[in-house]
Coordinates of C-alpha atoms in Angstrom, one line a residue:
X114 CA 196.4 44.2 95.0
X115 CA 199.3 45.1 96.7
X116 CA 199.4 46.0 100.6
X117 CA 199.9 49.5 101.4
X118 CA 202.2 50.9 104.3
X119 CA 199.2 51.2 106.7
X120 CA 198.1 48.0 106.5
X121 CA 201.7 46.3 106.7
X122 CA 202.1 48.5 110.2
X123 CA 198.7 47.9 111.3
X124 CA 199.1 43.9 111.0
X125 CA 202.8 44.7 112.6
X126 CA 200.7 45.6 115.2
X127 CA 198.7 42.5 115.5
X128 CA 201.4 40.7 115.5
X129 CA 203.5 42.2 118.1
X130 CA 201.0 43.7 120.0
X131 CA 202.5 46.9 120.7
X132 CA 201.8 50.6 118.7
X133 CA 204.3 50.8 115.8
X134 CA 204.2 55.0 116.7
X135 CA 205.8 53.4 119.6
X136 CA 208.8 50.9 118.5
X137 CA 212.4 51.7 117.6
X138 CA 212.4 48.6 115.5
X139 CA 209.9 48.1 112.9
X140 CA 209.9 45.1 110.5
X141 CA 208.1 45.4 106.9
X142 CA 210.1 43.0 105.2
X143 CA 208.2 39.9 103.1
X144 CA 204.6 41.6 103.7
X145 CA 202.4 39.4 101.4
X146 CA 201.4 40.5 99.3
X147 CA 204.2 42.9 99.1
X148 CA 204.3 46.5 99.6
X149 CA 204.7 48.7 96.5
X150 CA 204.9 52.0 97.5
X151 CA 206.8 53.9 100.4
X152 CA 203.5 56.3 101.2
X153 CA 202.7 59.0 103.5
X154 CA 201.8 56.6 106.3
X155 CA 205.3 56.2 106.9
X156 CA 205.6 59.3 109.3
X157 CA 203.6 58.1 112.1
X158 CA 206.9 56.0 112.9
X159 CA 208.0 58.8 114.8
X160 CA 210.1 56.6 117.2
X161 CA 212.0 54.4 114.7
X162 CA 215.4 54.1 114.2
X163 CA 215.4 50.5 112.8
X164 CA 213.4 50.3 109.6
X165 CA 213.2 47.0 107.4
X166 CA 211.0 46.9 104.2
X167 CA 213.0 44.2 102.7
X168 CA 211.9 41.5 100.3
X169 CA 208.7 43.8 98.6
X170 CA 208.0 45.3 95.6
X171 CA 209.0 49.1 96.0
X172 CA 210.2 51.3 93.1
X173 CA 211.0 54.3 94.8
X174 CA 212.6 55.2 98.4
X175 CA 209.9 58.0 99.1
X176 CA 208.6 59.7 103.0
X177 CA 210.6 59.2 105.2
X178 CA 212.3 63.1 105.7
X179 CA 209.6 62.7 108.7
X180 CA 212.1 59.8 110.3
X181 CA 213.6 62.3 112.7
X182 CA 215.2 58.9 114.9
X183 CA 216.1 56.7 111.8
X184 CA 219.4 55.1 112.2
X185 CA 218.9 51.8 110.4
X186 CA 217.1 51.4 106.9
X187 CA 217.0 47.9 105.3
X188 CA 215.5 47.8 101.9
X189 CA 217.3 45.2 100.5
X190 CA 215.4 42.5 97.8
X191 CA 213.1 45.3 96.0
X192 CA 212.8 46.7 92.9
X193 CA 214.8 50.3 93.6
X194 CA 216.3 51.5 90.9
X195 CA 218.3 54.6 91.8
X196 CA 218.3 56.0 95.3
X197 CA 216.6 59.7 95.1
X198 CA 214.7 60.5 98.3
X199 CA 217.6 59.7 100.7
X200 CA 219.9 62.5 100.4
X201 CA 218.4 64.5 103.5
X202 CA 219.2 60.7 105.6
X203 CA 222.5 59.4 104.4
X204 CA 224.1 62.4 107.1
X205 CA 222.0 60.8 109.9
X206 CA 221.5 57.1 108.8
X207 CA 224.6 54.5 110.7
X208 CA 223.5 52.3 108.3
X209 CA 221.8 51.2 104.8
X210 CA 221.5 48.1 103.4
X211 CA 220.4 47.4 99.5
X212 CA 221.3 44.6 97.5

């Protein structure tokens, strides 16, 4: 069963021990087992401008118009196949990585 985008911030913050709503730089890369989907729960990182979700499972770049401070998305070593859902952020991203 794969982990969703609450629990791979939730066990961010257990790790770092700080409120991911919080953080400018949040770290999703190699969650195990991997994230598959880029759900809703994305928007509660309201104060992020570094995003990594690198090294999962995810199909589709999905939620994140609610990324008003995204400046950095890393979604390199997934499964993306075409890059709908990031038209609205390539104006405002400095930088987006995808291998």
């Amino acid at each position: 069963m794969p982990t969703t985008i609450k629990e791979a911030i939730a066990k961010w913050e257990e790790k770092n021990q700080s409120k991911a709503a919080e953080s400018k730089d949040v770290k999703l890369n190699g969650v195990f087992p991997p994230i598959e989907k880029m759900d809703a729960s994305l928007s509660t990182l309201v104060s992020c401008e570094r995003l990594s979700l690198s090294s999962n499972m995810i199909e589709k770049i999905a939620n994140l118009n609610g990324l008003k401070n995204l400046k950095i998305l890393s979604l390199g070593r997934n499964l993306i196949k075409n890059l709908t859902g990031l038209v609205s952020l390539f104006l405002k991203l400095n930088l987006f990585e995808i291998e």
